[in-house]
Amino acid sequence: MRRVVVTGMGAITPVGNDVGTMWDNLIAGRHGIGTITKFDLSGFKATLAAEVKDFDPLEYLEKSEARRLDLYSQFVIAAATQAVRDSGIEGNIDPMRFSTCIGSGIGGIITFENEHEKLMNGGARKVSPLFIPMMIANLAAGNVAIRFSAKGSCTSIVTACATGADAIGSAYRAIKHGYTDAAIAGGSEAAITPMGVAGFMNMTALTTSDDPDAASLPFDRRRAGFVIGEGAGALVLEEYEHAVRRGAKIYAEVKGYGVTCDAHHITAPNPNGEIAGQAVRDAYIEAGSPEGIIYINAHGTGTPLNDAMETRAIKAAFGEDIQNVLISSTKSMTGHMLGAAGAVESIISILALNEGKIPPTVGLHDPDPECDLDYIPLKAREVTPELAISVSFGFGGHNACVAFAK
């Protein structure tokens, strides 16, 4: 089995439009949550979101290109461009051995809503001929592959909020088993729209708090729903010897991938956490079950069901070794970026390994007694983990965990 390493990273997030800015804000405990600015909030009980700020697609795309892309595709092309530049892989790999695995939980919902309005107001002939390629969820991967002439496998994962983690895990396995030498992997989402927010709001998944500082509250007794976020994360994964031969900078090694399904309910997790815990344990075991501190970047949405279940899952995964586990939810700052979450949180996990700091769970002032582990409340902590595991769960019972080591 071949070793797989991370040689490039890129991110567009509510707390920064590059990896460095994002990390600085997370370590400082600065969140990116505020009142939604994208549409009229009349009739909406949920009014907060973690929007990407000051994003300029023209830093990465020609104006004519940008007009032909939904925002979710613009986000991931930007993140992938950062990651590819960071890795230096462009021009240093056989295009037939360069793959893409990028997903989105929802896809081009902005385009869908805009074109539906044209249909209702002006009839079928008003719908853009670009409607389908702008909307469908696989075109994030397709557009990135086209941009970087990645002619190996091009796949798109859609596993709701586990999408980004599953995309990384799938790319890891493809490289590990020799099907490709490198891959751009990640996830993207841009679903802060009237339909997107109304849908989540009416299923009571979103917080209705009007206080940005007390809205995304993972593991806190006061938590009452997640804050919707947006953005993209992309990583360049590469076979270790290939990376060494070209003198690449190596951030981390991908050491394990655990994936299970609750097979329980379309939205609610299985409250006992056993199957989710098995995904965490599988990633940990494949990584060699190292001794020392384990950092878990939790799914940690701030919904009543998720956080209690996740606590049980982590306990089930580690048993007597639970005293070595430190946990935080950076969704307390980024909001829940849906299909992009697992990719961005994998980057955060890798940075925790390299920087010797763990970002906090901000807003955790009143811990829920059911959530009784060490969640790094309020302030970052200086500690260097032996292993970092990014945990993601999604509607449909999807559980995906990716483990990284130095």
PDB file of N, CA and C in Angstrom, residues 104-106 157-164 166 189 191 195-207 225-228 259-270 276 299-307 309 331 336-339 341 391-400:
ATOM      1  N   SER A 104     -20.250  18.500  -3.565  1.00  0.00           N
ATOM      2  CA  SER A 104     -21.094  19.540  -2.981  1.00  0.00           C
ATOM      3  C   SER A 104     -22.356  18.864  -2.467  1.00  0.00           C
ATOM      4  N   GLY A 105     -22.790  19.247  -1.297  1.00  0.00           N
ATOM      5  CA  GLY A 105     -23.998  18.648  -0.764  1.00  0.00           C
ATOM      6  C   GLY A 105     -25.234  19.039  -1.544  1.00  0.00           C
ATOM      7  N   ILE A 106     -25.277  20.259  -2.067  1.00  0.00           N
ATOM      8  CA  ILE A 106     -26.476  20.792  -2.702  1.00  0.00           C
ATOM      9  C   ILE A 106     -26.227  21.200  -4.148  1.00  0.00           C
ATOM     10  N   ILE A 157     -18.461  13.498  -5.066  1.00  0.00           N
ATOM     11  CA  ILE A 157     -19.114  12.869  -3.917  1.00  0.00           C
ATOM     12  C   ILE A 157     -20.276  13.738  -3.453  1.00  0.00           C
ATOM     13  N   VAL A 158     -21.409  13.130  -3.177  1.00  0.00           N
ATOM     14  CA  VAL A 158     -22.547  13.849  -2.604  1.00  0.00           C
ATOM     15  C   VAL A 158     -23.062  13.036  -1.420  1.00  0.00           C
ATOM     16  N   THR A 159     -22.585  13.377  -0.225  1.00  0.00           N
ATOM     17  CA  THR A 159     -23.040  12.719   0.997  1.00  0.00           C
ATOM     18  C   THR A 159     -23.420  13.768   2.037  1.00  0.00           C
ATOM     19  N   ALA A 160     -24.188  14.764   1.579  1.00  0.00           N
ATOM     20  CA  ALA A 160     -24.647  15.841   2.452  1.00  0.00           C
ATOM     21  C   ALA A 160     -23.460  16.480   3.169  1.00  0.00           C
ATOM     22  N   CYS A 161     -23.542  16.594   4.483  1.00  0.00           N
ATOM     23  CA  CYS A 161     -22.505  17.317   5.226  1.00  0.00           C
ATOM     24  C   CYS A 161     -21.239  16.492   5.448  1.00  0.00           C
ATOM     25  N   ALA A 162     -21.227  15.246   5.006  1.00  0.00           N
ATOM     26  CA  ALA A 162     -20.012  14.432   5.030  1.00  0.00           C
ATOM     27  C   ALA A 162     -19.251  14.500   3.703  1.00  0.00           C
ATOM     28  N   THR A 163     -19.748  15.289   2.760  1.00  0.00           N
ATOM     29  CA  THR A 163     -19.208  15.315   1.405  1.00  0.00           C
ATOM     30  C   THR A 163     -17.719  15.602   1.346  1.00  0.00           C
ATOM     31  N   GLY A 164     -17.275  16.679   1.983  1.00  0.00           N
ATOM     32  CA  GLY A 164     -15.867  17.060   1.898  1.00  0.00           C
ATOM     33  C   GLY A 164     -14.939  15.995   2.446  1.00  0.00           C
ATOM     34  N   ASP A 166     -15.634  12.733   2.717  1.00  0.00           N
ATOM     35  CA  ASP A 166     -15.692  11.566   1.842  1.00  0.00           C
ATOM     36  C   ASP A 166     -14.881  11.777   0.565  1.00  0.00           C
ATOM     37  N   GLU A 189     -19.766  24.738  -1.147  1.00  0.00           N
ATOM     38  CA  GLU A 189     -21.189  24.996  -0.934  1.00  0.00           C
ATOM     39  C   GLU A 189     -21.466  26.494  -0.972  1.00  0.00           C
ATOM     40  N   ALA A 191     -25.148  27.896  -0.393  1.00  0.00           N
ATOM     41  CA  ALA A 191     -26.588  27.636  -0.261  1.00  0.00           C
ATOM     42  C   ALA A 191     -27.283  28.627   0.661  1.00  0.00           C
ATOM     43  N   MET A 195     -34.481  29.768  -0.620  1.00  0.00           N
ATOM     44  CA  MET A 195     -34.943  28.384  -0.538  1.00  0.00           C
ATOM     45  C   MET A 195     -34.082  27.558   0.414  1.00  0.00           C
ATOM     46  N   GLY A 196     -32.764  27.738   0.339  1.00  0.00           N
ATOM     47  CA  GLY A 196     -31.873  26.981   1.200  1.00  0.00           C
ATOM     48  C   GLY A 196     -32.124  27.254   2.674  1.00  0.00           C
ATOM     49  N   VAL A 197     -32.212  28.517   3.021  1.00  0.00           N
ATOM     50  CA  VAL A 197     -32.432  28.885   4.415  1.00  0.00           C
ATOM     51  C   VAL A 197     -33.836  28.491   4.856  1.00  0.00           C
ATOM     52  N   ALA A 198     -34.847  28.736   4.005  1.00  0.00           N
ATOM     53  CA  ALA A 198     -36.219  28.381   4.380  1.00  0.00           C
ATOM     54  C   ALA A 198     -36.359  26.877   4.592  1.00  0.00           C
ATOM     55  N   GLY A 199     -35.709  26.088   3.766  1.00  0.00           N
ATOM     56  CA  GLY A 199     -35.803  24.640   3.905  1.00  0.00           C
ATOM     57  C   GLY A 199     -35.231  24.142   5.217  1.00  0.00           C
ATOM     58  N   PHE A 200     -34.019  24.593   5.525  1.00  0.00           N
ATOM     59  CA  PHE A 200     -33.407  24.193   6.801  1.00  0.00           C
ATOM     60  C   PHE A 200     -34.177  24.779   7.987  1.00  0.00           C
ATOM     61  N   MET A 201     -34.661  26.014   7.821  1.00  0.00           N
ATOM     62  CA  MET A 201     -35.383  26.669   8.917  1.00  0.00           C
ATOM     63  C   MET A 201     -36.675  25.919   9.238  1.00  0.00           C
ATOM     64  N   ASN A 202     -37.410  25.524   8.218  1.00  0.00           N
ATOM     65  CA  ASN A 202     -38.710  24.904   8.447  1.00  0.00           C
ATOM     66  C   ASN A 202     -38.602  23.479   8.950  1.00  0.00           C
ATOM     67  N   MET A 203     -37.426  22.876   8.833  1.00  0.00           N
ATOM     68  CA  MET A 203     -37.233  21.573   9.482  1.00  0.00           C
ATOM     69  C   MET A 203     -36.602  21.749  10.862  1.00  0.00           C
ATOM     70  N   THR A 204     -36.562  22.998  11.336  1.00  0.00           N
ATOM     71  CA  THR A 204     -36.065  23.399  12.662  1.00  0.00           C
ATOM     72  C   THR A 204     -34.605  23.011  12.886  1.00  0.00           C
ATOM     73  N   ALA A 205     -33.810  23.026  11.807  1.00  0.00           N
ATOM     74  CA  ALA A 205     -32.385  22.721  11.937  1.00  0.00           C
ATOM     75  C   ALA A 205     -31.560  23.954  12.275  1.00  0.00           C
ATOM     76  N   LEU A 206     -32.065  25.146  11.924  1.00  0.00           N
ATOM     77  CA  LEU A 206     -31.302  26.381  12.114  1.00  0.00           C
ATOM     78  C   LEU A 206     -31.648  27.067  13.425  1.00  0.00           C
ATOM     79  N   THR A 207     -30.640  27.722  14.002  1.00  0.00           N
ATOM     80  CA  THR A 207     -30.898  28.560  15.161  1.00  0.00           C
ATOM     81  C   THR A 207     -31.723  29.779  14.753  1.00  0.00           C
ATOM     82  N   GLY A 225     -29.645  24.823  17.306  1.00  0.00           N
ATOM     83  CA  GLY A 225     -29.631  24.706  15.853  1.00  0.00           C
ATOM     84  C   GLY A 225     -28.336  25.255  15.284  1.00  0.00           C
ATOM     85  N   PHE A 226     -28.056  24.903  14.034  1.00  0.00           N
ATOM     86  CA  PHE A 226     -26.804  25.357  13.438  1.00  0.00           C
ATOM     87  C   PHE A 226     -26.973  26.678  12.706  1.00  0.00           C
ATOM     88  N   VAL A 227     -25.859  27.318  12.439  1.00  0.00           N
ATOM     89  CA  VAL A 227     -25.793  28.519  11.609  1.00  0.00           C
ATOM     90  C   VAL A 227     -25.279  28.098  10.240  1.00  0.00           C
ATOM     91  N   ILE A 228     -26.031  28.362   9.199  1.00  0.00           N
ATOM     92  CA  ILE A 228     -25.615  27.964   7.866  1.00  0.00           C
ATOM     93  C   ILE A 228     -24.419  28.794   7.403  1.00  0.00           C
ATOM     94  N   VAL A 259     -15.574   5.190   7.369  1.00  0.00           N
ATOM     95  CA  VAL A 259     -16.852   5.597   6.781  1.00  0.00           C
ATOM     96  C   VAL A 259     -17.908   4.537   7.088  1.00  0.00           C
ATOM     97  N   THR A 260     -19.033   4.979   7.649  1.00  0.00           N
ATOM     98  CA  THR A 260     -20.147   4.091   7.978  1.00  0.00           C
ATOM     99  C   THR A 260     -21.459   4.817   7.682  1.00  0.00           C
ATOM    100  N   CYS A 261     -22.564   4.091   7.823  1.00  0.00           N
ATOM    101  CA  CYS A 261     -23.891   4.700   7.695  1.00  0.00           C
ATOM    102  C   CYS A 261     -24.763   4.246   8.857  1.00  0.00           C
ATOM    103  N   ASP A 262     -25.419   5.193   9.503  1.00  0.00           N
ATOM    104  CA  ASP A 262     -26.319   4.856  10.613  1.00  0.00           C
ATOM    105  C   ASP A 262     -27.462   3.951  10.160  1.00  0.00           C
ATOM    106  N   ALA A 263     -27.932   4.147   8.902  1.00  0.00           N
ATOM    107  CA  ALA A 263     -29.096   3.403   8.409  1.00  0.00           C
ATOM    108  C   ALA A 263     -30.242   3.476   9.423  1.00  0.00           C
ATOM    109  N   HIS A 264     -30.519   4.707   9.839  1.00  0.00           N
ATOM    110  CA  HIS A 264     -31.439   4.921  10.964  1.00  0.00           C
ATOM    111  C   HIS A 264     -32.581   5.868  10.614  1.00  0.00           C
ATOM    112  N   HIS A 265     -32.268   7.045  10.001  1.00  0.00           N
ATOM    113  CA  HIS A 265     -33.276   8.079   9.784  1.00  0.00           C
ATOM    114  C   HIS A 265     -32.755   9.020   8.702  1.00  0.00           C
ATOM    115  N   ILE A 266     -33.671   9.696   7.992  1.00  0.00           N
ATOM    116  CA  ILE A 266     -33.215  10.548   6.889  1.00  0.00           C
ATOM    117  C   ILE A 266     -32.467  11.790   7.353  1.00  0.00           C
ATOM    118  N   THR A 267     -32.749  12.266   8.556  1.00  0.00           N
ATOM    119  CA  THR A 267     -32.041  13.452   9.049  1.00  0.00           C
ATOM    120  C   THR A 267     -31.410  13.251  10.422  1.00  0.00           C
ATOM    121  N   ALA A 268     -32.088  12.564  11.320  1.00  0.00           N
ATOM    122  CA  ALA A 268     -31.604  12.438  12.692  1.00  0.00           C
ATOM    123  C   ALA A 268     -30.516  11.370  12.793  1.00  0.00           C
ATOM    124  N   PRO A 269     -29.462  11.644  13.569  1.00  0.00           N
ATOM    125  CA  PRO A 269     -28.464  10.600  13.809  1.00  0.00           C
ATOM    126  C   PRO A 269     -29.003   9.562  14.775  1.00  0.00           C
ATOM    127  N   ASN A 270     -28.427   8.367  14.724  1.00  0.00           N
ATOM    128  CA  ASN A 270     -28.757   7.361  15.734  1.00  0.00           C
ATOM    129  C   ASN A 270     -28.240   7.872  17.077  1.00  0.00           C
ATOM    130  N   ALA A 276     -21.609   5.827  14.259  1.00  0.00           N
ATOM    131  CA  ALA A 276     -20.736   6.980  14.036  1.00  0.00           C
ATOM    132  C   ALA A 276     -19.392   6.766  14.729  1.00  0.00           C
ATOM    133  N   HIS A 299     -17.681  17.247  14.306  1.00  0.00           N
ATOM    134  CA  HIS A 299     -18.776  17.722  13.455  1.00  0.00           C
ATOM    135  C   HIS A 299     -19.459  18.883  14.165  1.00  0.00           C
ATOM    136  N   GLY A 300     -19.792  18.708  15.438  1.00  0.00           N
ATOM    137  CA  GLY A 300     -20.166  19.796  16.339  1.00  0.00           C
ATOM    138  C   GLY A 300     -21.030  20.888  15.751  1.00  0.00           C
ATOM    139  N   THR A 301     -22.251  20.557  15.340  1.00  0.00           N
ATOM    140  CA  THR A 301     -23.082  21.534  14.643  1.00  0.00           C
ATOM    141  C   THR A 301     -23.776  22.527  15.554  1.00  0.00           C
ATOM    142  N   GLY A 302     -23.943  22.176  16.828  1.00  0.00           N
ATOM    143  CA  GLY A 302     -24.740  23.016  17.706  1.00  0.00           C
ATOM    144  C   GLY A 302     -26.218  22.675  17.666  1.00  0.00           C
ATOM    145  N   THR A 303     -26.550  21.512  17.137  1.00  0.00           N
ATOM    146  CA  THR A 303     -27.935  21.029  17.208  1.00  0.00           C
ATOM    147  C   THR A 303     -28.067  20.107  18.414  1.00  0.00           C
ATOM    148  N   PRO A 304     -29.229  20.089  19.050  1.00  0.00           N
ATOM    149  CA  PRO A 304     -29.364  19.281  20.269  1.00  0.00           C
ATOM    150  C   PRO A 304     -29.027  17.805  20.066  1.00  0.00           C
ATOM    151  N   LEU A 305     -29.485  17.212  18.963  1.00  0.00           N
ATOM    152  CA  LEU A 305     -29.265  15.781  18.761  1.00  0.00           C
ATOM    153  C   LEU A 305     -27.816  15.467  18.415  1.00  0.00           C
ATOM    154  N   ASN A 306     -27.212  16.257  17.518  1.00  0.00           N
ATOM    155  CA  ASN A 306     -25.871  15.904  17.047  1.00  0.00           C
ATOM    156  C   ASN A 306     -24.845  15.886  18.158  1.00  0.00           C
ATOM    157  N   ASP A 307     -24.789  16.928  18.961  1.00  0.00           N
ATOM    158  CA  ASP A 307     -23.658  17.085  19.876  1.00  0.00           C
ATOM    159  C   ASP A 307     -23.655  16.030  20.977  1.00  0.00           C
ATOM    160  N   MET A 309     -25.028  13.006  20.658  1.00  0.00           N
ATOM    161  CA  MET A 309     -24.669  11.766  19.962  1.00  0.00           C
ATOM    162  C   MET A 309     -23.172  11.705  19.690  1.00  0.00           C
ATOM    163  N   LYS A 331     -16.999  24.957  13.808  1.00  0.00           N
ATOM    164  CA  LYS A 331     -18.268  25.491  13.319  1.00  0.00           C
ATOM    165  C   LYS A 331     -18.787  26.584  14.240  1.00  0.00           C
ATOM    166  N   HIS A 336     -21.867  26.207   9.762  1.00  0.00           N
ATOM    167  CA  HIS A 336     -21.849  24.884   9.138  1.00  0.00           C
ATOM    168  C   HIS A 336     -21.809  25.072   7.622  1.00  0.00           C
ATOM    169  N   MET A 337     -20.665  24.752   7.032  1.00  0.00           N
ATOM    170  CA  MET A 337     -20.441  24.956   5.608  1.00  0.00           C
ATOM    171  C   MET A 337     -20.932  23.781   4.758  1.00  0.00           C
ATOM    172  N   LEU A 338     -21.738  22.918   5.356  1.00  0.00           N
ATOM    173  CA  LEU A 338     -22.419  21.831   4.647  1.00  0.00           C
ATOM    174  C   LEU A 338     -21.412  20.966   3.886  1.00  0.00           C
ATOM    175  N   GLY A 339     -21.526  20.853   2.574  1.00  0.00           N
ATOM    176  CA  GLY A 339     -20.634  19.977   1.818  1.00  0.00           C
ATOM    177  C   GLY A 339     -19.184  20.395   1.812  1.00  0.00           C
ATOM    178  N   ALA A 341     -17.712  21.555   4.625  1.00  0.00           N
ATOM    179  CA  ALA A 341     -17.232  21.513   6.010  1.00  0.00           C
ATOM    180  C   ALA A 341     -16.084  20.533   6.200  1.00  0.00           C
ATOM    181  N   VAL A 391     -13.991  14.901  11.742  1.00  0.00           N
ATOM    182  CA  VAL A 391     -15.222  14.094  11.815  1.00  0.00           C
ATOM    183  C   VAL A 391     -16.355  14.837  11.120  1.00  0.00           C
ATOM    184  N   SER A 392     -17.075  14.131  10.246  1.00  0.00           N
ATOM    185  CA  SER A 392     -18.204  14.727   9.541  1.00  0.00           C
ATOM    186  C   SER A 392     -19.371  13.745   9.498  1.00  0.00           C
ATOM    187  N   PHE A 393     -20.568  14.257   9.762  1.00  0.00           N
ATOM    188  CA  PHE A 393     -21.792  13.468   9.665  1.00  0.00           C
ATOM    189  C   PHE A 393     -22.757  14.179   8.729  1.00  0.00           C
ATOM    190  N   GLY A 394     -23.614  13.415   8.047  1.00  0.00           N
ATOM    191  CA  GLY A 394     -24.533  14.034   7.109  1.00  0.00           C
ATOM    192  C   GLY A 394     -25.914  13.417   7.147  1.00  0.00           C
ATOM    193  N   PHE A 395     -26.916  14.199   6.716  1.00  0.00           N
ATOM    194  CA  PHE A 395     -28.266  13.673   6.561  1.00  0.00           C
ATOM    195  C   PHE A 395     -28.196  12.395   5.729  1.00  0.00           C
ATOM    196  N   GLY A 396     -29.030  11.441   6.104  1.00  0.00           N
ATOM    197  CA  GLY A 396     -28.977  10.137   5.476  1.00  0.00           C
ATOM    198  C   GLY A 396     -28.156   9.149   6.268  1.00  0.00           C
ATOM    199  N   GLY A 397     -27.574   9.614   7.366  1.00  0.00           N
ATOM    200  CA  GLY A 397     -26.787   8.738   8.223  1.00  0.00           C
ATOM    201  C   GLY A 397     -25.340   8.592   7.829  1.00  0.00           C
ATOM    202  N   HIS A 398     -24.838   9.464   6.930  1.00  0.00           N
ATOM    203  CA  HIS A 398     -23.452   9.366   6.477  1.00  0.00           C
ATOM    204  C   HIS A 398     -22.481   9.774   7.586  1.00  0.00           C
ATOM    205  N   ASN A 399     -21.485   8.931   7.842  1.00  0.00           N
ATOM    206  CA  ASN A 399     -20.434   9.225   8.817  1.00  0.00           C
ATOM    207  C   ASN A 399     -19.083   9.062   8.124  1.00  0.00           C
ATOM    208  N   ALA A 400     -18.253  10.103   8.167  1.00  0.00           N
ATOM    209  CA  ALA A 400     -16.939  10.039   7.500  1.00  0.00           C
ATOM    210  C   ALA A 400     -15.893  10.720   8.357  1.00  0.00           C
TER     211      ALA A 400
END
